[in-house]
Short mmCIF file of C-alpha atoms in Angstrom, two decimals:
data_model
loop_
_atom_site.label_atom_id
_atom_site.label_comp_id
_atom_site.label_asym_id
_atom_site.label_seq_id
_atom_site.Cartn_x
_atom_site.Cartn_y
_atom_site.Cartn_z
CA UNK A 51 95.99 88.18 108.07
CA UNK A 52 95.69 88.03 103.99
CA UNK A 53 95.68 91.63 102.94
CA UNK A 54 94.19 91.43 98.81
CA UNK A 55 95.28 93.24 95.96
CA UNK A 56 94.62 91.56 92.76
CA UNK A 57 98.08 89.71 93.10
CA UNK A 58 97.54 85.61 92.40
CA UNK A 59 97.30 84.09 95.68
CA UNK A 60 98.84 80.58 96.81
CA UNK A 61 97.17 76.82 97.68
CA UNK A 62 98.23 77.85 101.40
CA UNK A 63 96.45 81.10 101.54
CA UNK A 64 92.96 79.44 100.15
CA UNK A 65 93.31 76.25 102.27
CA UNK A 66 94.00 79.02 105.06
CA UNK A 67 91.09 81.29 104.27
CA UNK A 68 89.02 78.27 103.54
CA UNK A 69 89.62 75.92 106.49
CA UNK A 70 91.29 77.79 109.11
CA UNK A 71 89.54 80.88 108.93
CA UNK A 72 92.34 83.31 108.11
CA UNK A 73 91.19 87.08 108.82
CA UNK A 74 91.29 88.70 105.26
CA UNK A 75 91.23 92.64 104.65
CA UNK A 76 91.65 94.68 101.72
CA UNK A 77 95.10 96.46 101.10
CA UNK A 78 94.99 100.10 100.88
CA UNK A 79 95.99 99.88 97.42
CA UNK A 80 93.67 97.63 96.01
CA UNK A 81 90.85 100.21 97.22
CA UNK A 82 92.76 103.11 95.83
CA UNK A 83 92.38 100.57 91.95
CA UNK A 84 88.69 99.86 92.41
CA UNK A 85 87.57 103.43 92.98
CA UNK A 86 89.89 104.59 90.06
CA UNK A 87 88.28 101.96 88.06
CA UNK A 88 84.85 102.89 89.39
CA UNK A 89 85.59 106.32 88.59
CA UNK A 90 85.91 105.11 84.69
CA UNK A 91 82.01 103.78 85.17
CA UNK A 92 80.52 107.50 86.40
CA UNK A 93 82.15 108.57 83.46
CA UNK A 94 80.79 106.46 81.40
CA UNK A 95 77.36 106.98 82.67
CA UNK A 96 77.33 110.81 82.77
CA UNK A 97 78.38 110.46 79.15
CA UNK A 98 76.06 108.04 77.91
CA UNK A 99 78.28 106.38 75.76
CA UNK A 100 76.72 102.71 75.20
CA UNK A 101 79.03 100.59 76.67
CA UNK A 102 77.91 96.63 77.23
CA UNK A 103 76.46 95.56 80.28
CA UNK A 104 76.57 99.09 82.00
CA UNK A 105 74.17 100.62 80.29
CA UNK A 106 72.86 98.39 77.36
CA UNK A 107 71.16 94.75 78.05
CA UNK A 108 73.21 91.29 77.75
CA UNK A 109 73.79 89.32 74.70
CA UNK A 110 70.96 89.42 71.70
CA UNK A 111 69.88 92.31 73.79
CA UNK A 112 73.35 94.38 73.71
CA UNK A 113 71.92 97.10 71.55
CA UNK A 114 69.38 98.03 73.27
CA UNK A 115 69.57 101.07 75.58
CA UNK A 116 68.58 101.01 79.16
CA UNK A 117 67.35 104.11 80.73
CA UNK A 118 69.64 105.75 83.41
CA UNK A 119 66.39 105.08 85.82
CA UNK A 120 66.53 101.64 85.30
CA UNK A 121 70.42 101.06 85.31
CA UNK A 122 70.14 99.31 89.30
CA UNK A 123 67.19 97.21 87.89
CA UNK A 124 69.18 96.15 85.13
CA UNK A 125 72.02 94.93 87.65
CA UNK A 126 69.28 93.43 90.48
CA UNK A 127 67.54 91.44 87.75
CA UNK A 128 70.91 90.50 86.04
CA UNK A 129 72.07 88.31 89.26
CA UNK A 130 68.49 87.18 89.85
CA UNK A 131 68.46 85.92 86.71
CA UNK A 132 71.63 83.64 86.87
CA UNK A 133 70.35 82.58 90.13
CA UNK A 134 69.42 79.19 88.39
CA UNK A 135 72.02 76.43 89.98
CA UNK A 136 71.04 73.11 90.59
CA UNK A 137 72.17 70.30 92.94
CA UNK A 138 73.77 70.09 96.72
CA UNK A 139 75.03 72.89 97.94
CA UNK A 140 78.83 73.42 97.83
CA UNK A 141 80.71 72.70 101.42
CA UNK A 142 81.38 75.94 103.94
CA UNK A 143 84.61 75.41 103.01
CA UNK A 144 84.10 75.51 98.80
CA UNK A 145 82.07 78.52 99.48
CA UNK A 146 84.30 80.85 101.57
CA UNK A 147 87.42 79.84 98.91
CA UNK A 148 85.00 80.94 96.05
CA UNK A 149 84.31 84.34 98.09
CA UNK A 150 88.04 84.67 98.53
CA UNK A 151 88.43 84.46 94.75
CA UNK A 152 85.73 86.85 93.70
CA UNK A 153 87.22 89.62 96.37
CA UNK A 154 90.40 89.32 94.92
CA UNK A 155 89.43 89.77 91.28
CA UNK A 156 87.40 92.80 92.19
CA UNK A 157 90.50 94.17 94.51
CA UNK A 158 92.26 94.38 90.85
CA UNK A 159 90.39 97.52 90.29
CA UNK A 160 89.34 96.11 86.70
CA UNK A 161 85.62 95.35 87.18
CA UNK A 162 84.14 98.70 87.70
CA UNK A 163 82.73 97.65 91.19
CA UNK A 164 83.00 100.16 94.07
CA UNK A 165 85.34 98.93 97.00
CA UNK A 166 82.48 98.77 98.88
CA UNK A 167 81.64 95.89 96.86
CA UNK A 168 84.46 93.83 97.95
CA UNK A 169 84.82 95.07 101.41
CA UNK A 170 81.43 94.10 102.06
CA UNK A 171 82.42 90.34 100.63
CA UNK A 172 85.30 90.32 102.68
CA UNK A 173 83.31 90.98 105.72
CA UNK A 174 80.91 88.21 104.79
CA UNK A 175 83.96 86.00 104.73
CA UNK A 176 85.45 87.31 108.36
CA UNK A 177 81.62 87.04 109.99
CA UNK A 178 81.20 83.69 108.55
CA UNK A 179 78.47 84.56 106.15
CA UNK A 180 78.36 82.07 103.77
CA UNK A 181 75.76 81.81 100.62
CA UNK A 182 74.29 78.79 99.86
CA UNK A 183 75.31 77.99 95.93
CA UNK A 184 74.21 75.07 94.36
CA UNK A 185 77.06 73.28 92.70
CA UNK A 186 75.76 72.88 89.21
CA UNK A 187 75.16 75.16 86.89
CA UNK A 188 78.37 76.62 85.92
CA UNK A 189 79.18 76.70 82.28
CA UNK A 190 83.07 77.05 82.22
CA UNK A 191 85.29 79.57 80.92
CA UNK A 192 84.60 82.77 82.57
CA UNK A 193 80.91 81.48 82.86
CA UNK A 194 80.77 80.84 86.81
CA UNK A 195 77.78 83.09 86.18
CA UNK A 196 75.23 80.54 88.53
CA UNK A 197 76.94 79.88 91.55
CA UNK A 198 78.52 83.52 91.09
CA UNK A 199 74.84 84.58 91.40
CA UNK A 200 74.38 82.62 94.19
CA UNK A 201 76.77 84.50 96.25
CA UNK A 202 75.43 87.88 94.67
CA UNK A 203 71.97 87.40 96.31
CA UNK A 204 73.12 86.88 99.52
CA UNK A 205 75.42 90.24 98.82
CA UNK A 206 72.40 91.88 98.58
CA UNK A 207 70.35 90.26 101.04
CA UNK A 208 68.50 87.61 99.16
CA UNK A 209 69.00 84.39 98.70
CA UNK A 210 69.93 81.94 101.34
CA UNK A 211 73.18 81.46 103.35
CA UNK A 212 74.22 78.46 104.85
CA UNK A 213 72.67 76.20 107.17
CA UNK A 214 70.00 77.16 105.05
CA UNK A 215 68.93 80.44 106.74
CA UNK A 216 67.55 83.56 104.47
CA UNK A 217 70.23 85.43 103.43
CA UNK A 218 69.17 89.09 105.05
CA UNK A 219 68.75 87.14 108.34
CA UNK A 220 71.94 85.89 107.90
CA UNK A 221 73.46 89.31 107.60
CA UNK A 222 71.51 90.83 109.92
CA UNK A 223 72.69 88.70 112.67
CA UNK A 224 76.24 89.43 111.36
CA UNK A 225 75.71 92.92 111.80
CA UNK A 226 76.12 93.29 108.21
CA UNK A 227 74.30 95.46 105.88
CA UNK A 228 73.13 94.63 102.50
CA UNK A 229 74.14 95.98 99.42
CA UNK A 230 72.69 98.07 96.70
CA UNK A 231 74.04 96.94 93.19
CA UNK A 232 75.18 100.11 90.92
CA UNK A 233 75.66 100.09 87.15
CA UNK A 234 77.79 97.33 86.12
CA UNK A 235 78.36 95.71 89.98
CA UNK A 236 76.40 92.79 89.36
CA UNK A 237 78.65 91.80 86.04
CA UNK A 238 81.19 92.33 88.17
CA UNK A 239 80.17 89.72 90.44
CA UNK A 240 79.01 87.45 88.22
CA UNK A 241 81.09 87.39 85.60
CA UNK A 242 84.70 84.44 85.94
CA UNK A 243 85.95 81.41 87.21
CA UNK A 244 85.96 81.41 91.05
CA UNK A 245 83.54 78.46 91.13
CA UNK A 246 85.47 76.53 89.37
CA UNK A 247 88.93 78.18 91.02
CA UNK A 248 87.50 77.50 94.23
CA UNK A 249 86.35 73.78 93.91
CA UNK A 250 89.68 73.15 91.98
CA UNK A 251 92.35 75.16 94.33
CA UNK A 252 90.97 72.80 97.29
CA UNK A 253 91.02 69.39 95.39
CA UNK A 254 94.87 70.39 94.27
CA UNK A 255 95.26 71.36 97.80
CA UNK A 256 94.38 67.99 98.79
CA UNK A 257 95.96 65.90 95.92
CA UNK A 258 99.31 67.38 96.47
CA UNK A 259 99.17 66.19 99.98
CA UNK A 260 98.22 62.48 98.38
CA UNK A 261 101.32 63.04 96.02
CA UNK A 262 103.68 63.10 99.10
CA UNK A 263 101.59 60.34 101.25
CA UNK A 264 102.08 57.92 97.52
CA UNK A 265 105.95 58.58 98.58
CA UNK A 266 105.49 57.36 102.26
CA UNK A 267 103.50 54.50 101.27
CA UNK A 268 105.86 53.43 98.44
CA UNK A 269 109.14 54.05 101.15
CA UNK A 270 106.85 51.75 103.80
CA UNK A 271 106.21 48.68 101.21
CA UNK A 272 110.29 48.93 100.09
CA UNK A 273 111.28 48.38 103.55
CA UNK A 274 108.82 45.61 103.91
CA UNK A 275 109.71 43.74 100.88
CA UNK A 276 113.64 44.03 101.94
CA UNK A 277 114.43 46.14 98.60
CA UNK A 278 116.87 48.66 98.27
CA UNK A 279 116.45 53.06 97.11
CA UNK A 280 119.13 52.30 94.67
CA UNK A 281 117.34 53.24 91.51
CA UNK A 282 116.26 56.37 93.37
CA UNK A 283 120.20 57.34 92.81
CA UNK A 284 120.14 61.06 92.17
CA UNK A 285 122.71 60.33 89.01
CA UNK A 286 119.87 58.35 87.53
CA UNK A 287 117.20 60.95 87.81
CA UNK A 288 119.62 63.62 86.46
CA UNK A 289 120.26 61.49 82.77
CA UNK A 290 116.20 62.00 82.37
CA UNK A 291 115.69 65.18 84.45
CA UNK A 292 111.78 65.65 84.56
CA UNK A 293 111.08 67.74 87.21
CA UNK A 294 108.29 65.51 88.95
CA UNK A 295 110.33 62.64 88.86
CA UNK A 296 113.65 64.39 90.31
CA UNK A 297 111.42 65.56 93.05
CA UNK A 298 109.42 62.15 93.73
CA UNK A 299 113.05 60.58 93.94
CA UNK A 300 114.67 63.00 96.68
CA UNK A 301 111.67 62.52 98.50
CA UNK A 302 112.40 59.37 98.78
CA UNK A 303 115.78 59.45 99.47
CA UNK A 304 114.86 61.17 102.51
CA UNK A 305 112.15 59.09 103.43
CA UNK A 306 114.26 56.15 103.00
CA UNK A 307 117.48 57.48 104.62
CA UNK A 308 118.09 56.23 107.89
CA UNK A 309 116.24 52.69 107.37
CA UNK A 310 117.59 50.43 109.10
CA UNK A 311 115.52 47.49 107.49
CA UNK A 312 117.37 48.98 104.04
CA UNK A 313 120.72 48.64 105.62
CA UNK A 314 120.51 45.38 107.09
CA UNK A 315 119.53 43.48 103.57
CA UNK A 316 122.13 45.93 101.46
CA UNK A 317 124.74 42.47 101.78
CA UNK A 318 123.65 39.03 100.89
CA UNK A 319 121.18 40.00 98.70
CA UNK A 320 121.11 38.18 95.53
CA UNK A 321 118.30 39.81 93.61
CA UNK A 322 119.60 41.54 90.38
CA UNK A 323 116.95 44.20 90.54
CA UNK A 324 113.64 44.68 92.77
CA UNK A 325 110.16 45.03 91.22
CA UNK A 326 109.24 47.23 88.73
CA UNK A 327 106.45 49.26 90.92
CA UNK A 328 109.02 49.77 93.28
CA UNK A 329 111.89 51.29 91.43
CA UNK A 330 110.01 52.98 88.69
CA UNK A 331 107.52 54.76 91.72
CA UNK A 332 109.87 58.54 90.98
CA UNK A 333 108.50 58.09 87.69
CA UNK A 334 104.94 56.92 88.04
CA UNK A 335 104.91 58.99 90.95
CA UNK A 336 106.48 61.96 89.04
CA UNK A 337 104.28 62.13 86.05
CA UNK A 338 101.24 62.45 88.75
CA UNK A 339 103.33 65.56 90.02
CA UNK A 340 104.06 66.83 86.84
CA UNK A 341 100.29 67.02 85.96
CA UNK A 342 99.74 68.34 89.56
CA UNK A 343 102.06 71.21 88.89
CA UNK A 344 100.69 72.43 85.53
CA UNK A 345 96.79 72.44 87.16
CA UNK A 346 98.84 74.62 89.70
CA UNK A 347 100.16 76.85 87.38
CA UNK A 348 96.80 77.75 85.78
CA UNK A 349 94.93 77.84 88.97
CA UNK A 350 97.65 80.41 90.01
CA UNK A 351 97.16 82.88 87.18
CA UNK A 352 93.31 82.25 87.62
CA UNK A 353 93.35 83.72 91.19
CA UNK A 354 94.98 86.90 90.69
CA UNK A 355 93.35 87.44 87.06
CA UNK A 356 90.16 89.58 86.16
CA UNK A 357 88.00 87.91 83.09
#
């Protein structure tokens, strides 16, 4: 079970929640954060400060004042708005990482949304509700704000979820109940970058497991052509120490360890050195990881961080 509290989560637990279906809950914590943050909203609202997107309208439209009548209005017409995305649907799999994402951010406690909120998404997520979200439309930065909406309607029992059912029919035979939106809940769901988190966290999920299958295949066509690991030498990798590169070469090592094939052509070989795709692949293979490594480091921050 994956217990959320704002904290950045790993490749492993999205691949888990995403694929495998791991059971997700909120942490008593996180709860104890939204409704502290929630708490700051009611204030807001009994003291009609004008504060954006709570109780003013969005953009050119920030200064105007929206009546405390019309506050849920302002929230329901905000995500179906956004609800604009174009294109195929995102997988079952793109969709439940995305709703992984967007529970986490809220389970901050920095979004103003009651834990309801993101109880009610992680439920969605445990029942196998999934909303149908188009996968253009998003216009970077924190600006996930069309497929976020996407997920929104189906939060409050609009929309469509996936095969292609309506999205109150969906929740209905989940046993799930649909969601009224509150000042400032819809901006809370709509608002970051768990489209793009989402899509991204699974690719990287997948390339780093074509980083270490590169290593196999490269260990597989040494033996074949007879050549030796030499140049994957630890002492060599630690005069130019990139960290990709040290770690494509002790892969390697290991791959390459107890060949026999190596072993039987290490005498009586006359070549002075083997080909250069074969024992330059730590650091061809290497700058790949280092690349791989950096997207991982912003993805990481991304998942645990509130825009």
């Amino acid at each position: 079970m994956l217990h959320l509290d704002g904290s950045p989560l790993t490749l492993d637990d999205l691949h888990a929640v995403a694929h495998v279906n791991l059971v997700v809950t909120l942490a008593p914590e996180a709860r104890e954060k939204m409704a502290a943050s929630r708490a700051v909203i009611e204030r807001i609202l009994v003291e009609h400060a004008p504060v954006y997107g709570v109780n003013t309208g969005f953009g050119k439209l920030s200064d105007v004042k929206i009546a405390d009548e019309d506050l849920t209005r302002l929230q329901l017409n905000l995500v179906r708005s956004h609800a604009c995305g174009v294109g195929e649907p995102l997988s079952a799999p793109e969709v439940r990482a995305m709703m992984l994402l967007r529970a986490n951010v809220l389970a901050k406690g920095a979004s103003g949304a009651r834990p309801e909120v993101c109880e009610l998404l992680i439920e969605m997520l445990n029942r196998g509700v999934h909303p149908v979200i188009p996968s253009r439309g998003s216009v970077g930065a924190s600006g996930d704000l069309a497929p976020l909406a996407h997920l929104a309607l189906v939060v409050i029992g609009e929309g469509f979820a996936l095969p292609g059912v309506p999205g109150a029919d969906a929740m209905r035979a989940a046993g799930l109940e649909p969601i009224t939106l509150q000042a400032k809940e819809g901006l809370a769901l709509l608002n970051g970058t768990q489209a793009i988190g989402a899509v991204g966290g699974l690719a990287l999920h997948r390339a780093r497991r074509l980083a270490e299958l590169a290593d196999v295949a490269g260990a597989l066509t040494l033996e074949a052509l007879r050549d030796t690991p030499a140049a994957f030498d630890a002492r060599i990798q630690e005069i130019r120490p990139h960290a990709g590169q040290t770690a494509a070469a002790e892969h390697l090592r290991e791959l390459l360890a107890d060949s026999e094939i190596v072993e039987s052509h290490r005498v009586g070989d006359t070549r002075v050195q083997d080909a250069y795709a074969i024992r330059c692949m730590p650091q061809v293979h290497g700058a790949v990881r280092g690349v791989l490594s950096h997207v991982a480091d912003v993805l990481k921050i991304e998942t645990g961080s509130g825009t």
